[in-house]
Amino acid sequence: MTDTPILSVEGLQKTFGAVVAAKDIYVDVPAGQVIGVIGSNGAGKTAFVNMLTGYLKPSGGTIRFLGEDITGITPRQAVHKGLTRSFQVSQVFMTLSVRQNLLTALALARRHGGAMLRPITSPDLLEECDAILERYRLTDVEDNFASSLSQGSRKLLDIAMAVVSEPKMLLLDEPTS
């Protein structure tokens, strides 16, 4: 067993001109831990998550994930490395059903080298989708368009879609909103 943290952040900062969104963040996160980041509105929590997952490029500092420097990677690279997230405002396909959203996320998560390993209608993918719908208690709304869901159900769908890639680390932005 190693003492190397799964995530290590040193001197992370983000500025937008004269506006400081995050400054001098230092944190080590051991594997297997559940950690909450608490702060007032505008404190930089979402900016921090966005920098970790490649949605914002840091102005300074270093991000190490599983011992590798990932500072400035793209969101796609973060997912492929096992670092996924849900969003403060749920990022789902509003014109697709709950089931279609999950099947799309599953099909993308099972990609390798740009090619789909399984068709989106394969029996094993459908079975996996059914299990996720049940686990997240979304079976009664599985045929509903995402746009018709309550905010809570939409948030559950967003989290379920983030989890299907079997991440090594999952970041949840405003998970109870």
Coordinates of N, CA and C in Angstrom, one line a residue:
M1 N 0.9 -1.2 0.0 CA 0.0 0.0 0.0 C 0.9 1.2 0.0
T2 N 0.5 2.2 -0.7 CA 1.3 3.4 -0.9 C 0.6 4.6 -0.2
D3 N 1.4 5.6 0.2 CA 0.8 6.8 0.9 C 0.6 7.9 -0.1
T4 N 0.8 7.6 -1.4 CA 0.7 8.6 -2.4 C -0.8 9.0 -2.6
P5 N -1.1 10.3 -2.4 CA -2.6 10.6 -2.6 C -3.1 10.4 -4.0
I6 N -4.4 10.1 -4.1 CA -5.0 10.0 -5.4 C -5.0 11.3 -6.2
L7 N -5.1 12.4 -5.4 CA -5.1 13.8 -5.9 C -4.3 14.6 -5.0
S8 N -3.4 15.4 -5.7 CA -2.5 16.3 -5.0 C -2.5 17.6 -5.7
V9 N -2.9 18.7 -5.0 CA -2.9 20.0 -5.6 C -2.0 20.9 -4.9
E10 N -1.1 21.7 -5.6 CA -0.1 22.6 -5.0 C -0.2 23.9 -5.6
G11 N -0.5 24.9 -4.8 CA -0.5 26.3 -5.3 C -1.4 26.6 -6.4
L12 N -2.5 25.9 -6.5 CA -3.5 26.1 -7.6 C -4.1 27.5 -7.5
Q13 N -4.2 28.2 -8.6 CA -4.9 29.4 -8.7 C -5.5 29.7 -10.0
K14 N -6.6 30.5 -10.0 CA -7.2 30.9 -11.3 C -7.6 32.4 -11.1
T15 N -7.2 33.2 -12.1 CA -7.6 34.6 -12.2 C -8.2 34.9 -13.5
F16 N -9.1 35.8 -13.5 CA -9.7 36.3 -14.7 C -9.4 37.8 -14.7
G17 N -8.3 38.2 -15.3 CA -7.9 39.6 -15.2 C -7.5 39.9 -13.8
A18 N -8.2 40.9 -13.2 CA -7.9 41.3 -11.8 C -8.8 40.5 -10.8
V19 N -9.7 39.7 -11.3 CA -10.6 38.9 -10.5 C -9.9 37.6 -10.1
V20 N -9.8 37.3 -8.8 CA -9.2 36.1 -8.3 C -10.3 35.1 -8.0
A21 N -10.4 34.0 -8.8 CA -11.4 33.0 -8.5 C -11.0 32.0 -7.6
A22 N -9.7 31.7 -7.5 CA -9.1 30.7 -6.6 C -7.6 31.1 -6.4
K23 N -7.2 30.9 -5.2 CA -5.8 31.3 -4.9 C -5.2 30.4 -3.9
D24 N -4.0 30.0 -4.2 CA -3.1 29.2 -3.3 C -3.8 28.0 -2.7
I25 N -4.4 27.1 -3.5 CA -5.1 25.9 -3.0 C -4.0 24.8 -2.9
Y26 N -3.9 24.2 -1.7 CA -3.1 23.1 -1.5 C -3.9 22.0 -0.8
V27 N -4.0 20.8 -1.4 CA -4.7 19.7 -0.8 C -4.2 18.4 -1.3
D28 N -4.2 17.4 -0.4 CA -3.9 16.0 -0.8 C -5.1 15.2 -0.4
V29 N -5.6 14.4 -1.3 CA -6.7 13.6 -1.1 C -6.3 12.1 -1.1
P30 N -6.4 11.4 0.0 CA -6.0 10.0 0.0 C -7.1 9.2 -0.7
A31 N -6.7 8.1 -1.3 CA -7.7 7.2 -2.0 C -8.7 6.7 -1.0
G32 N -9.9 6.5 -1.4 CA -11.0 6.0 -0.6 C -11.7 7.0 0.3
Q33 N -11.3 8.2 0.3 CA -11.9 9.2 1.1 C -13.0 10.0 0.5
V34 N -14.0 10.4 1.4 CA -15.1 11.3 0.9 C -14.8 12.6 1.6
I35 N -14.6 13.6 0.7 CA -14.3 15.0 1.2 C -15.2 16.0 0.7
G36 N -15.6 16.9 1.5 CA -16.5 18.0 1.1 C -15.7 19.3 1.1
V37 N -16.0 20.1 0.1 CA -15.5 21.5 0.0 C -16.6 22.4 0.3
I38 N -16.5 23.2 1.3 CA -17.6 24.1 1.8 C -17.1 25.5 1.7
G39 N -17.9 26.4 1.2 CA -17.6 27.8 1.2 C -18.8 28.6 0.7
S40 N -18.7 29.9 0.9 CA -19.8 30.8 0.5 C -19.9 30.9 -1.1
N41 N -21.0 31.4 -1.6 CA -21.1 31.6 -3.0 C -20.0 32.5 -3.4
G42 N -19.4 32.1 -4.6 CA -18.2 32.9 -5.1 C -16.9 32.6 -4.5
A43 N -16.8 31.6 -3.6 CA -15.6 31.3 -2.9 C -14.6 30.5 -3.8
G44 N -15.1 30.0 -5.0 CA -14.2 29.3 -5.9 C -14.3 27.8 -5.9
K45 N -15.4 27.3 -5.3 CA -15.5 25.8 -5.3 C -15.7 25.2 -6.7
T46 N -16.6 25.8 -7.5 CA -16.8 25.3 -8.9 C -15.6 25.6 -9.7
A47 N -14.9 26.7 -9.6 CA -13.7 27.0 -10.3 C -12.6 25.9 -10.0
F48 N -12.5 25.5 -8.7 CA -11.6 24.5 -8.3 C -11.9 23.2 -9.1
V49 N -13.2 22.7 -9.0 CA -13.6 21.5 -9.7 C -13.4 21.6 -11.2
N50 N -13.7 22.8 -11.8 CA -13.5 23.0 -13.2 C -12.0 22.9 -13.6
M51 N -11.1 23.4 -12.7 CA -9.7 23.3 -13.0 C -9.2 21.8 -12.9
L52 N -9.7 21.1 -11.9 CA -9.3 19.7 -11.8 C -9.7 18.8 -13.0
T53 N -10.9 19.2 -13.5 CA -11.5 18.3 -14.6 C -11.2 18.9 -16.0
G54 N -10.4 20.0 -16.1 CA -10.1 20.5 -17.4 C -11.0 21.5 -18.1
Y55 N -12.0 21.9 -17.4 CA -12.9 22.9 -17.9 C -12.4 24.3 -17.8
L56 N -11.4 24.5 -16.9 CA -10.7 25.8 -16.8 C -9.2 25.5 -16.7
K57 N -8.4 26.2 -17.4 CA -7.0 26.1 -17.3 C -6.5 26.9 -16.1
P58 N -5.8 26.3 -15.2 CA -5.3 27.1 -14.0 C -4.3 28.2 -14.5
S59 N -4.3 29.3 -13.7 CA -3.4 30.4 -13.9 C -2.0 30.0 -13.3
G60 N -2.0 29.1 -12.4 CA -0.8 28.7 -11.7 C -1.0 27.5 -10.9
G61 N 0.1 26.8 -10.5 CA 0.0 25.7 -9.6 C 0.0 24.4 -10.4
T62 N -0.1 23.3 -9.6 CA 0.1 21.9 -10.2 C -1.1 21.0 -9.7
I63 N -1.6 20.2 -10.6 CA -2.6 19.2 -10.2 C -2.0 17.8 -10.6
R64 N -1.9 16.9 -9.6 CA -1.4 15.6 -9.8 C -2.5 14.6 -9.5
F65 N -2.8 13.7 -10.4 CA -3.8 12.7 -10.2 C -3.2 11.3 -10.4
L66 N -3.2 10.5 -9.4 CA -2.6 9.2 -9.5 C -1.1 9.3 -9.7
G67 N -0.5 10.4 -9.2 CA 0.9 10.6 -9.3 C 1.3 11.3 -10.6
E68 N 0.4 11.5 -11.6 CA 0.7 12.1 -12.9 C 0.3 13.6 -12.9
D69 N 1.2 14.4 -13.4 CA 0.8 15.9 -13.6 C -0.3 16.0 -14.7
I70 N -1.4 16.4 -14.3 CA -2.5 16.6 -15.2 C -3.0 18.0 -15.4
T71 N -2.1 18.9 -14.9 CA -2.4 20.4 -15.0 C -2.7 20.8 -16.4
G72 N -3.9 21.4 -16.6 CA -4.2 21.9 -18.0 C -4.8 20.8 -18.9
I73 N -5.1 19.6 -18.5 CA -5.6 18.6 -19.4 C -7.0 19.0 -19.9
T74 N -7.5 18.3 -20.9 CA -8.9 18.6 -21.4 C -9.9 17.8 -20.6
P75 N -11.2 18.1 -20.6 CA -12.2 17.3 -19.9 C -12.2 15.9 -20.4
R76 N -12.1 15.7 -21.7 CA -12.1 14.3 -22.2 C -10.9 13.5 -21.6
Q77 N -9.7 14.1 -21.6 CA -8.5 13.4 -21.0 C -8.8 13.1 -19.5
A78 N -9.4 14.0 -18.8 CA -9.7 13.8 -17.4 C -10.6 12.5 -17.2
V79 N -11.6 12.4 -18.0 CA -12.5 11.2 -18.0 C -11.7 10.0 -18.3
H80 N -10.9 10.0 -19.3 CA -10.1 8.8 -19.7 C -9.1 8.4 -18.6
K81 N -8.7 9.4 -17.8 CA -7.8 9.0 -16.7 C -8.5 8.6 -15.5
G82 N -9.9 8.7 -15.5 CA -10.6 8.2 -14.3 C -11.1 9.3 -13.4
L83 N -11.1 10.5 -13.8 CA -11.5 11.7 -13.0 C -12.8 12.3 -13.7
T84 N -13.9 12.0 -13.1 CA -15.2 12.5 -13.6 C -15.9 13.4 -12.6
R85 N -16.9 14.0 -13.1 CA -17.7 14.9 -12.3 C -19.1 15.0 -12.7
S86 N -19.9 15.5 -11.7 CA -21.3 16.0 -12.1 C -21.2 17.5 -12.0
F87 N -22.2 18.1 -12.5 CA -22.2 19.6 -12.7 C -23.1 20.3 -11.7
Q88 N -22.8 21.5 -11.4 CA -23.7 22.4 -10.6 C -25.1 22.5 -11.2
V89 N -25.1 22.7 -12.5 CA -26.3 22.7 -13.3 C -26.3 21.4 -14.1
S90 N -27.2 20.5 -13.9 CA -27.1 19.2 -14.5 C -26.9 19.3 -16.0
Q91 N -26.0 18.5 -16.5 CA -25.6 18.4 -17.9 C -26.2 17.2 -18.6
V92 N -27.4 17.2 -18.9 CA -28.1 16.0 -19.6 C -28.6 16.4 -20.9
F93 N -29.0 15.5 -21.7 CA -29.6 15.7 -23.0 C -31.1 15.9 -22.8
M94 N -31.5 17.1 -22.8 CA -32.9 17.5 -22.4 C -34.0 16.9 -23.3
T95 N -33.6 16.7 -24.6 CA -34.6 16.1 -25.6 C -34.6 14.6 -25.7
L96 N -33.8 14.0 -24.8 CA -33.7 12.5 -24.8 C -34.4 12.0 -23.5
S97 N -34.8 10.8 -23.5 CA -35.4 10.2 -22.3 C -34.3 9.9 -21.3
V98 N -34.7 9.6 -20.1 CA -33.8 9.2 -19.1 C -33.0 8.0 -19.6
R99 N -33.7 7.0 -20.1 CA -33.0 5.8 -20.6 C -32.1 6.1 -21.7
Q100 N -32.5 7.0 -22.6 CA -31.6 7.3 -23.8 C -30.3 8.1 -23.3
N101 N -30.5 8.9 -22.3 CA -29.3 9.6 -21.7 C -28.4 8.6 -21.1
L102 N -28.9 7.7 -20.3 CA -28.0 6.7 -19.7 C -27.3 5.8 -20.8
L103 N -28.1 5.3 -21.8 CA -27.5 4.5 -22.8 C -26.4 5.2 -23.6
T104 N -26.6 6.5 -23.8 CA -25.6 7.3 -24.5 C -24.3 7.4 -23.6
A105 N -24.5 7.7 -22.4 CA -23.4 7.7 -21.4 C -22.6 6.4 -21.4
L106 N -23.4 5.3 -21.3 CA -22.8 4.0 -21.2 C -22.0 3.7 -22.5
A107 N -22.6 4.0 -23.7 CA -22.0 3.7 -24.9 C -20.7 4.5 -25.0
L108 N -20.7 5.7 -24.6 CA -19.5 6.5 -24.7 C -18.4 6.0 -23.7
A109 N -18.9 5.6 -22.5 CA -18.0 5.1 -21.5 C -17.3 3.8 -21.9
R110 N -17.9 3.0 -22.8 CA -17.3 1.8 -23.2 C -16.5 1.9 -24.5
R111 N -16.2 3.1 -24.9 CA -15.4 3.3 -26.1 C -14.0 3.0 -25.8
H112 N -13.3 2.7 -26.9 CA -11.8 2.4 -26.8 C -11.2 2.8 -28.2
G113 N -10.3 3.8 -28.2 CA -9.7 4.1 -29.4 C -10.7 4.7 -30.5
G114 N -11.7 5.3 -30.0 CA -12.7 6.0 -30.9 C -13.7 5.1 -31.5
A115 N -13.6 3.8 -31.2 CA -14.6 2.8 -31.8 C -15.5 2.3 -30.7
M116 N -16.8 2.2 -31.0 CA -17.8 1.7 -30.1 C -17.5 0.2 -29.9
L117 N -17.4 -0.3 -28.7 CA -17.2 -1.8 -28.5 C -18.5 -2.5 -28.6
R118 N -19.6 -1.9 -28.2 CA -20.9 -2.5 -28.3 C -21.9 -1.6 -28.9
P119 N -22.9 -2.1 -29.7 CA -23.9 -1.2 -30.1 C -24.8 -0.7 -29.0
I120 N -25.4 0.4 -29.1 CA -26.1 1.1 -28.0 C -27.3 0.2 -27.6
T121 N -27.8 -0.7 -28.5 CA -28.9 -1.6 -28.2 C -28.5 -3.0 -27.8
S122 N -27.2 -3.2 -27.5 CA -26.8 -4.6 -27.2 C -27.4 -5.0 -25.9
P123 N -27.7 -6.3 -25.7 CA -28.4 -6.8 -24.5 C -27.6 -6.5 -23.2
D124 N -26.3 -6.6 -23.3 CA -25.6 -6.3 -22.0 C -25.6 -4.9 -21.6
L125 N -25.6 -4.0 -22.6 CA -25.7 -2.5 -22.4 C -27.1 -2.2 -21.8
L126 N -28.1 -2.8 -22.4 CA -29.5 -2.6 -21.9 C -29.6 -3.1 -20.5
E127 N -29.0 -4.2 -20.2 CA -29.1 -4.8 -18.9 C -28.4 -3.9 -17.8
E128 N -27.2 -3.4 -18.2 CA -26.5 -2.5 -17.4 C -27.3 -1.2 -17.1
C129 N -27.9 -0.7 -18.2 CA -28.8 0.5 -18.1 C -29.9 0.2 -17.1
D130 N -30.6 -0.9 -17.2 CA -31.7 -1.2 -16.3 C -31.2 -1.3 -14.8
A131 N -30.0 -1.8 -14.6 CA -29.5 -1.9 -13.2 C -29.2 -0.5 -12.7
I132 N -28.7 0.4 -13.5 CA -28.4 1.8 -13.1 C -29.7 2.5 -12.8
L133 N -30.7 2.4 -13.7 CA -32.0 3.0 -13.5 C -32.6 2.6 -12.1
E134 N -32.4 1.3 -11.8 CA -32.9 0.8 -10.5 C -32.1 1.4 -9.3
R135 N -30.8 1.4 -9.5 CA -29.9 1.8 -8.4 C -30.2 3.3 -8.1
Y136 N -30.5 4.1 -9.1 CA -30.7 5.5 -8.9 C -32.2 5.9 -8.8
R137 N -33.0 4.9 -8.7 CA -34.4 5.0 -8.5 C -35.1 5.9 -9.6
L138 N -34.7 5.6 -10.8 CA -35.2 6.3 -12.0 C -36.1 5.5 -12.9
T139 N -36.4 4.3 -12.5 CA -37.2 3.4 -13.3 C -38.6 3.9 -13.6
D140 N -39.2 4.6 -12.7 CA -40.5 5.2 -13.0 C -40.6 6.4 -13.9
V141 N -39.4 6.9 -14.2 CA -39.3 8.1 -15.1 C -38.4 7.8 -16.3
E142 N -38.0 6.5 -16.5 CA -37.1 6.1 -17.5 C -37.5 6.5 -19.0
D143 N -38.8 6.6 -19.2 CA -39.2 7.0 -20.6 C -39.5 8.5 -20.7
N144 N -39.4 9.2 -19.6 CA -39.7 10.7 -19.7 C -38.5 11.4 -20.3
F145 N -38.8 12.5 -21.0 CA -37.7 13.4 -21.4 C -37.0 14.0 -20.2
A146 N -35.7 14.2 -20.3 CA -35.0 14.8 -19.2 C -35.5 16.1 -18.9
S147 N -36.0 16.8 -19.9 CA -36.5 18.2 -19.6 C -37.7 18.2 -18.7
S148 N -38.4 17.1 -18.6 CA -39.7 17.0 -17.8 C -39.4 16.6 -16.4
L149 N -38.1 16.3 -16.0 CA -37.8 15.8 -14.7 C -37.8 16.9 -13.7
S150 N -38.0 16.6 -12.4 CA -37.8 17.5 -11.4 C -36.3 17.8 -11.3
Q151 N -35.9 18.9 -10.6 CA -34.5 19.2 -10.5 C -33.7 18.1 -9.8
G152 N -34.3 17.5 -8.8 CA -33.7 16.4 -8.0 C -33.5 15.2 -8.9
S153 N -34.5 14.8 -9.7 CA -34.3 13.6 -10.6 C -33.3 13.9 -11.7
R154 N -33.3 15.1 -12.2 CA -32.3 15.5 -13.2 C -30.9 15.4 -12.6
K155 N -30.8 15.8 -11.3 CA -29.4 15.7 -10.7 C -29.0 14.3 -10.5
L156 N -29.9 13.4 -10.1 CA -29.6 12.0 -10.0 C -29.2 11.4 -11.4
L157 N -29.9 11.8 -12.4 CA -29.5 11.4 -13.8 C -28.1 11.8 -14.1
D158 N -27.8 13.1 -13.8 CA -26.5 13.7 -14.1 C -25.4 12.9 -13.3
I159 N -25.6 12.5 -12.1 CA -24.7 11.8 -11.3 C -24.5 10.4 -11.8
A160 N -25.6 9.7 -12.2 CA -25.6 8.4 -12.8 C -24.8 8.4 -14.0
M161 N -24.9 9.4 -14.9 CA -24.2 9.5 -16.1 C -22.7 9.7 -15.9
A162 N -22.3 10.3 -14.8 CA -20.9 10.5 -14.4 C -20.3 9.2 -13.9
V163 N -21.1 8.4 -13.2 CA -20.6 7.2 -12.6 C -20.4 6.0 -13.6
V164 N -21.1 6.1 -14.7 CA -21.0 4.9 -15.6 C -19.6 4.7 -16.2
S165 N -18.8 5.7 -16.1 CA -17.4 5.5 -16.6 C -16.5 4.8 -15.6
E166 N -17.1 4.5 -14.4 CA -16.4 3.8 -13.3 C -15.1 4.6 -13.0
P167 N -15.3 5.8 -12.5 CA -14.2 6.7 -12.3 C -13.4 6.2 -11.0
K168 N -12.1 6.6 -11.0 CA -11.3 6.4 -9.9 C -11.5 7.5 -8.8
M169 N -12.0 8.7 -9.3 CA -12.4 9.8 -8.4 C -13.6 10.5 -9.1
L170 N -14.6 10.7 -8.2 CA -15.8 11.4 -8.7 C -16.0 12.7 -7.9
L171 N -16.1 13.8 -8.7 CA -16.3 15.1 -8.1 C -17.8 15.5 -8.3
L172 N -18.5 15.8 -7.2 CA -19.9 16.2 -7.3 C -20.0 17.7 -7.0
D173 N -20.4 18.5 -8.0 CA -20.6 19.9 -7.7 C -22.1 20.1 -7.4
E174 N -22.3 20.6 -6.2 CA -23.6 20.9 -5.6 C -24.5 19.6 -5.7
P175 N -24.1 18.5 -5.2 CA -24.8 17.3 -5.3 C -26.2 17.3 -4.7
T176 N -26.5 18.1 -3.8 CA -27.8 18.1 -3.2 C -28.7 19.2 -3.7
S177 N -28.3 19.9 -4.7 CA -29.1 21.0 -5.2 C -30.4 20.5 -5.9

